[in-house]
Amino acid sequence: CSFFLFLRLLFPGSLGRVVMLVLFLTLMFLYTSYSANIVALLQSSSSHIKTLEDLLHSRIKFGVHDTVFNRYYFSTATEPVRKAIYEKKVAPPGTTPRFMTMDEGVIQMQKGLFAFHMETGVGYKFVGKYFNEGEKCGLREIQYLQVIDPWLAVRKDTPFREMFKIGTKRIQEHGLQYRENRLMYEKRPKCSGGGSNFVSVSMVDCYPALLILSYGAIVALFLLGLEILMHKREKILQKLSCLRHENYK
């Protein structure tokens, strides 16, 4: 305020008003740009977690699809990071292991700060069912299972070994295996929302804030009345003390 008052004194008349108007508009645009930049940073998805070690040291909770294979694989893992994930995030001491159904895991993942281990071919169907368009853009994948492609078993010293080898390579190179996988398994949902997801806010959502504001206004009025009463009391006491002094004189 003192700065704008100084401008009014420095530029009196209409020139001062024009300068103040330009400065007000400039500050308003700067504030709007700064706020929009902050909102864009908050809405952008984080790429901080890229490995299992990053996931282990993060605040993200961890769940596993409840299957017989997953229970055996996670409980018998010997690799240090995977073993630590099972002991600290999946089945901490004194708690129930976080094995859950596909619906529960995907819903928890939608709420945020939750990682869910699942078969992507089946899991992406549930992702498409529960996730909004903007939420699909924030999905990230980390390979957890240490598995290799299946092998074909043939008889030792068979003359067809080279034939099977060449045929398998041609199936992979010509894209036949990829085509069958696309037909059998669900693809990852396309991100068509551009990473933005806007939620409309109603009066019901603002009810706690309005309630706090109302309570604050009531308390402020109460304190104001108390201050007025105290001020009047002090004035009365001052008048009484002045009358006493005059009587003594």
CSV table of C-alpha atoms in Angstrom, one decimal:
chain,number,residue,atom,x,y,z
A,1,CYS,CA,0.0,0.0,0.0
A,2,SER,CA,2.8,2.4,0.9
A,3,PHE,CA,4.4,1.6,-2.5
A,4,PHE,CA,1.3,2.6,-4.4
A,5,LEU,CA,0.8,5.7,-2.3
A,6,PHE,CA,4.3,6.7,-3.1
A,7,LEU,CA,3.5,6.3,-6.8
A,8,ARG,CA,0.4,8.5,-6.4
A,9,LEU,CA,2.6,11.1,-4.9
A,10,LEU,CA,5.2,10.7,-7.5
A,11,PHE,CA,2.8,10.8,-10.5
A,12,PRO,CA,-0.2,12.9,-9.5
A,13,GLY,CA,-3.3,13.2,-11.5
A,14,SER,CA,-4.4,10.9,-14.3
A,15,LEU,CA,-0.9,9.8,-15.0
A,16,GLY,CA,-0.6,8.2,-11.5
A,17,ARG,CA,-3.9,6.4,-11.9
A,18,VAL,CA,-2.7,5.0,-15.3
A,19,VAL,CA,0.6,3.8,-13.8
A,20,MET,CA,-1.2,2.1,-10.9
A,21,LEU,CA,-3.7,0.4,-13.3
A,22,VAL,CA,-0.8,-1.0,-15.4
A,23,LEU,CA,1.1,-2.2,-12.4
A,24,PHE,CA,-2.1,-3.9,-11.0
A,25,LEU,CA,-2.7,-5.7,-14.3
A,26,THR,CA,0.9,-6.7,-14.6
A,27,LEU,CA,0.9,-8.2,-11.0
A,28,MET,CA,-2.4,-9.9,-11.7
A,29,PHE,CA,-1.0,-11.6,-14.8
A,30,LEU,CA,2.2,-12.6,-13.0
A,31,TYR,CA,0.2,-14.1,-10.2
A,32,THR,CA,-2.1,-16.0,-12.6
A,33,SER,CA,0.9,-17.4,-14.6
A,34,TYR,CA,2.7,-18.5,-11.4
A,35,SER,CA,-0.5,-20.2,-10.1
A,36,ALA,CA,-1.0,-22.0,-13.4
A,37,ASN,CA,2.6,-23.2,-13.4
A,38,ILE,CA,2.2,-24.6,-9.9
A,39,VAL,CA,-1.0,-26.4,-10.9
A,40,ALA,CA,0.7,-27.9,-14.0
A,41,LEU,CA,3.5,-29.2,-11.8
A,42,LEU,CA,1.1,-30.7,-9.4
A,43,GLN,CA,-0.9,-32.5,-12.1
A,44,SER,CA,2.1,-33.9,-14.0
A,45,SER,CA,2.9,-37.5,-13.2
A,46,SER,CA,6.1,-38.2,-11.4
A,47,SER,CA,8.9,-40.4,-12.9
A,48,HIS,CA,10.8,-40.7,-9.7
A,49,ILE,CA,10.0,-44.4,-9.2
A,50,LYS,CA,11.7,-46.4,-12.0
A,51,THR,CA,13.1,-49.5,-10.3
A,52,LEU,CA,12.1,-51.9,-7.6
A,53,GLU,CA,14.6,-50.3,-5.2
A,54,ASP,CA,12.9,-46.9,-5.7
A,55,LEU,CA,9.5,-48.6,-4.9
A,56,LEU,CA,10.9,-50.2,-1.8
A,57,HIS,CA,12.2,-46.8,-0.4
A,58,SER,CA,9.0,-44.9,-1.3
A,59,ARG,CA,5.8,-44.2,0.7
A,60,ILE,CA,3.7,-46.2,-1.8
A,61,LYS,CA,1.9,-49.2,-0.4
A,62,PHE,CA,2.1,-52.5,-2.1
A,63,GLY,CA,-0.5,-55.1,-2.9
A,64,VAL,CA,-0.5,-58.4,-4.8
A,65,HIS,CA,-3.1,-60.3,-6.8
A,66,ASP,CA,-4.2,-63.3,-4.7
A,67,THR,CA,-3.1,-66.3,-6.7
A,68,VAL,CA,-1.3,-69.5,-5.7
A,69,PHE,CA,1.7,-68.7,-7.8
A,70,ASN,CA,2.0,-65.2,-6.4
A,71,ARG,CA,1.8,-66.4,-2.8
A,72,TYR,CA,4.6,-69.0,-3.5
A,73,TYR,CA,6.8,-66.6,-5.6
A,74,PHE,CA,6.7,-63.7,-3.2
A,75,SER,CA,7.2,-65.8,0.0
A,76,THR,CA,10.2,-67.7,-1.4
A,77,ALA,CA,12.0,-64.8,-3.1
A,78,THR,CA,15.7,-64.7,-2.3
A,79,GLU,CA,16.8,-61.7,-4.2
A,80,PRO,CA,17.5,-58.9,-1.6
A,81,VAL,CA,15.2,-56.2,-3.0
A,82,ARG,CA,12.3,-58.5,-3.7
A,83,LYS,CA,12.6,-60.2,-0.4
A,84,ALA,CA,12.7,-56.8,1.4
A,85,ILE,CA,9.5,-55.7,-0.5
A,86,TYR,CA,7.7,-58.8,0.7
A,87,GLU,CA,8.9,-58.4,4.3
A,88,LYS,CA,8.3,-54.7,4.5
A,89,LYS,CA,5.4,-53.9,2.2
A,90,VAL,CA,3.5,-57.1,1.3
A,91,ALA,CA,3.6,-59.0,4.6
A,92,PRO,CA,5.1,-56.9,7.4
A,93,PRO,CA,5.4,-58.7,10.8
A,94,GLY,CA,2.2,-58.7,12.8
A,95,THR,CA,-0.1,-57.8,9.9
A,96,THR,CA,-2.2,-59.7,7.4
A,97,PRO,CA,-0.4,-60.2,4.0
A,98,ARG,CA,-1.7,-57.8,1.4
A,99,PHE,CA,-3.0,-60.4,-1.1
A,100,MET,CA,-6.2,-59.2,-2.6
A,101,THR,CA,-8.6,-59.6,-5.5
A,102,MET,CA,-8.2,-57.9,-8.8
A,103,ASP,CA,-11.1,-55.5,-8.1
A,104,GLU,CA,-9.7,-54.4,-4.7
A,105,GLY,CA,-6.2,-53.9,-6.0
A,106,VAL,CA,-7.2,-51.8,-9.0
A,107,ILE,CA,-9.6,-49.7,-6.8
A,108,GLN,CA,-6.8,-49.0,-4.3
A,109,MET,CA,-4.4,-48.2,-7.2
A,110,GLN,CA,-7.0,-45.7,-8.5
A,111,LYS,CA,-7.1,-43.9,-5.1
A,112,GLY,CA,-3.3,-43.2,-5.4
A,113,LEU,CA,0.0,-44.0,-3.6
A,114,PHE,CA,-0.6,-47.7,-4.2
A,115,ALA,CA,1.3,-50.3,-6.3
A,116,PHE,CA,-0.4,-53.5,-7.4
A,117,HIS,CA,1.2,-56.6,-8.8
A,118,MET,CA,-1.0,-58.3,-11.3
A,119,GLU,CA,-1.1,-60.0,-14.7
A,120,THR,CA,-1.4,-57.0,-17.1
A,121,GLY,CA,-3.4,-59.0,-19.7
A,122,VAL,CA,-6.2,-59.4,-17.2
A,123,GLY,CA,-5.6,-56.4,-15.0
A,124,TYR,CA,-5.9,-53.9,-17.9
A,125,LYS,CA,-9.6,-54.9,-18.3
A,126,PHE,CA,-10.2,-53.8,-14.7
A,127,VAL,CA,-8.2,-50.6,-15.3
A,128,GLY,CA,-10.4,-49.7,-18.2
A,129,LYS,CA,-13.4,-50.5,-16.0
A,130,TYR,CA,-12.6,-48.3,-13.0
A,131,PHE,CA,-10.1,-45.7,-14.2
A,132,ASN,CA,-11.1,-42.4,-15.7
A,133,GLU,CA,-9.4,-41.2,-18.9
A,134,GLY,CA,-7.1,-38.7,-17.2
A,135,GLU,CA,-6.1,-41.3,-14.5
A,136,LYS,CA,-4.9,-43.8,-17.2
A,137,CYS,CA,-2.1,-41.4,-18.1
A,138,GLY,CA,-0.5,-41.7,-14.7
A,139,LEU,CA,0.0,-45.5,-14.8
A,140,ARG,CA,3.6,-46.8,-14.7
A,141,GLU,CA,4.9,-50.3,-15.0
A,142,ILE,CA,7.9,-52.0,-13.4
A,143,GLN,CA,8.8,-55.6,-14.2
A,144,TYR,CA,8.8,-57.7,-11.1
A,145,LEU,CA,8.9,-61.3,-12.1
A,146,GLN,CA,12.3,-62.7,-13.2
A,147,VAL,CA,11.0,-65.0,-15.9
A,148,ILE,CA,12.1,-66.0,-19.4
A,149,ASP,CA,10.3,-67.1,-22.5
A,150,PRO,CA,9.1,-70.7,-22.6
A,151,TRP,CA,11.3,-73.3,-24.4
A,152,LEU,CA,10.3,-76.1,-26.7
A,153,ALA,CA,11.3,-79.6,-25.4
A,154,VAL,CA,12.5,-82.0,-28.1
A,155,ARG,CA,14.2,-85.4,-28.0
A,156,LYS,CA,18.0,-85.4,-27.6
A,157,ASP,CA,19.8,-85.6,-30.9
A,158,THR,CA,16.6,-85.2,-32.9
A,159,PRO,CA,17.0,-84.3,-36.6
A,160,PHE,CA,14.2,-81.8,-36.2
A,161,ARG,CA,16.0,-79.5,-33.7
A,162,GLU,CA,17.2,-77.1,-36.3
A,163,MET,CA,13.8,-77.0,-38.0
A,164,PHE,CA,12.1,-76.1,-34.7
A,165,LYS,CA,14.8,-73.5,-34.0
A,166,ILE,CA,14.3,-71.8,-37.3
A,167,GLY,CA,10.5,-72.0,-37.2
A,168,THR,CA,10.4,-70.5,-33.7
A,169,LYS,CA,12.6,-67.6,-34.8
A,170,ARG,CA,10.5,-67.0,-37.9
A,171,ILE,CA,7.3,-66.9,-35.7
A,172,GLN,CA,8.8,-64.2,-33.6
A,173,GLU,CA,10.4,-62.2,-36.4
A,174,HIS,CA,7.2,-62.2,-38.5
A,175,GLY,CA,5.1,-60.9,-35.6
A,176,LEU,CA,2.9,-64.0,-35.3
A,177,GLN,CA,3.6,-64.4,-31.6
A,178,TYR,CA,2.9,-60.7,-31.0
A,179,ARG,CA,-0.4,-60.9,-32.9
A,180,GLU,CA,-1.6,-63.9,-30.9
A,181,ASN,CA,-0.6,-62.1,-27.6
A,182,ARG,CA,-2.6,-59.1,-28.7
A,183,LEU,CA,-5.6,-61.3,-29.4
A,184,MET,CA,-5.4,-63.2,-26.2
A,185,TYR,CA,-4.4,-60.4,-23.7
A,186,GLU,CA,-5.9,-57.0,-23.1
A,187,LYS,CA,-3.8,-54.1,-24.3
A,188,ARG,CA,-2.9,-51.2,-22.1
A,189,PRO,CA,-5.6,-48.5,-22.2
A,190,LYS,CA,-4.8,-45.5,-24.3
A,191,CYS,CA,-4.1,-42.2,-22.5
A,192,SER,CA,-6.6,-39.9,-24.2
A,193,GLY,CA,-7.0,-37.4,-21.4
A,194,GLY,CA,-3.5,-35.8,-21.7
A,195,GLY,CA,-2.8,-36.4,-18.0
A,196,SER,CA,-5.4,-33.8,-16.9
A,197,ASN,CA,-8.4,-34.8,-14.8
A,198,PHE,CA,-10.6,-32.0,-13.6
A,199,VAL,CA,-13.2,-32.6,-10.8
A,200,SER,CA,-16.1,-30.3,-10.3
A,201,VAL,CA,-16.4,-29.0,-6.7
A,202,SER,CA,-19.9,-28.5,-5.2
A,203,MET,CA,-21.0,-26.8,-2.0
A,204,VAL,CA,-21.0,-30.2,-0.3
A,205,ASP,CA,-17.3,-30.5,-0.9
A,206,CYS,CA,-16.7,-27.0,0.5
A,207,TYR,CA,-18.9,-27.6,3.6
A,208,PRO,CA,-16.0,-28.2,6.0
A,209,ALA,CA,-14.2,-25.0,4.9
A,210,LEU,CA,-17.4,-23.0,5.2
A,211,LEU,CA,-18.1,-24.5,8.6
A,212,ILE,CA,-14.7,-23.6,9.8
A,213,LEU,CA,-15.2,-20.1,8.4
A,214,SER,CA,-18.5,-19.7,10.1
A,215,TYR,CA,-17.1,-20.9,13.5
A,216,GLY,CA,-14.2,-18.4,13.0
A,217,ALA,CA,-16.6,-15.6,12.3
A,218,ILE,CA,-18.6,-16.4,15.4
A,219,VAL,CA,-15.4,-16.6,17.6
A,220,ALA,CA,-14.2,-13.3,16.1
A,221,LEU,CA,-17.5,-11.6,16.9
A,222,PHE,CA,-17.4,-13.0,20.4
A,223,LEU,CA,-13.9,-11.7,20.9
A,224,LEU,CA,-14.9,-8.3,19.4
A,225,GLY,CA,-17.8,-8.0,21.9
A,226,LEU,CA,-15.5,-9.1,24.7
A,227,GLU,CA,-13.0,-6.4,23.7
A,228,ILE,CA,-15.8,-3.7,23.6
A,229,LEU,CA,-17.0,-4.8,27.1
A,230,MET,CA,-13.4,-4.7,28.4
A,231,HIS,CA,-12.8,-1.3,26.9
A,232,LYS,CA,-16.0,0.1,28.4
A,233,ARG,CA,-15.1,-1.4,31.8
A,234,GLU,CA,-11.7,0.2,31.6
A,235,LYS,CA,-13.3,3.6,30.8
A,236,ILE,CA,-15.7,3.2,33.8
A,237,LEU,CA,-12.8,2.3,36.1
A,238,GLN,CA,-10.8,5.3,34.8
A,239,LYS,CA,-13.8,7.6,35.5
A,240,LEU,CA,-14.2,6.2,39.0
A,241,SER,CA,-10.5,6.6,39.7
A,242,CYS,CA,-10.7,10.3,38.5
A,243,LEU,CA,-13.7,10.9,40.7
A,244,ARG,CA,-12.0,9.5,43.7
A,245,HIS,CA,-8.9,11.6,43.1
A,246,GLU,CA,-11.1,14.7,42.8
A,247,ASN,CA,-12.9,13.8,46.1
A,248,TYR,CA,-9.7,13.4,47.9
A,249,LYS,CA,-8.5,16.8,46.7
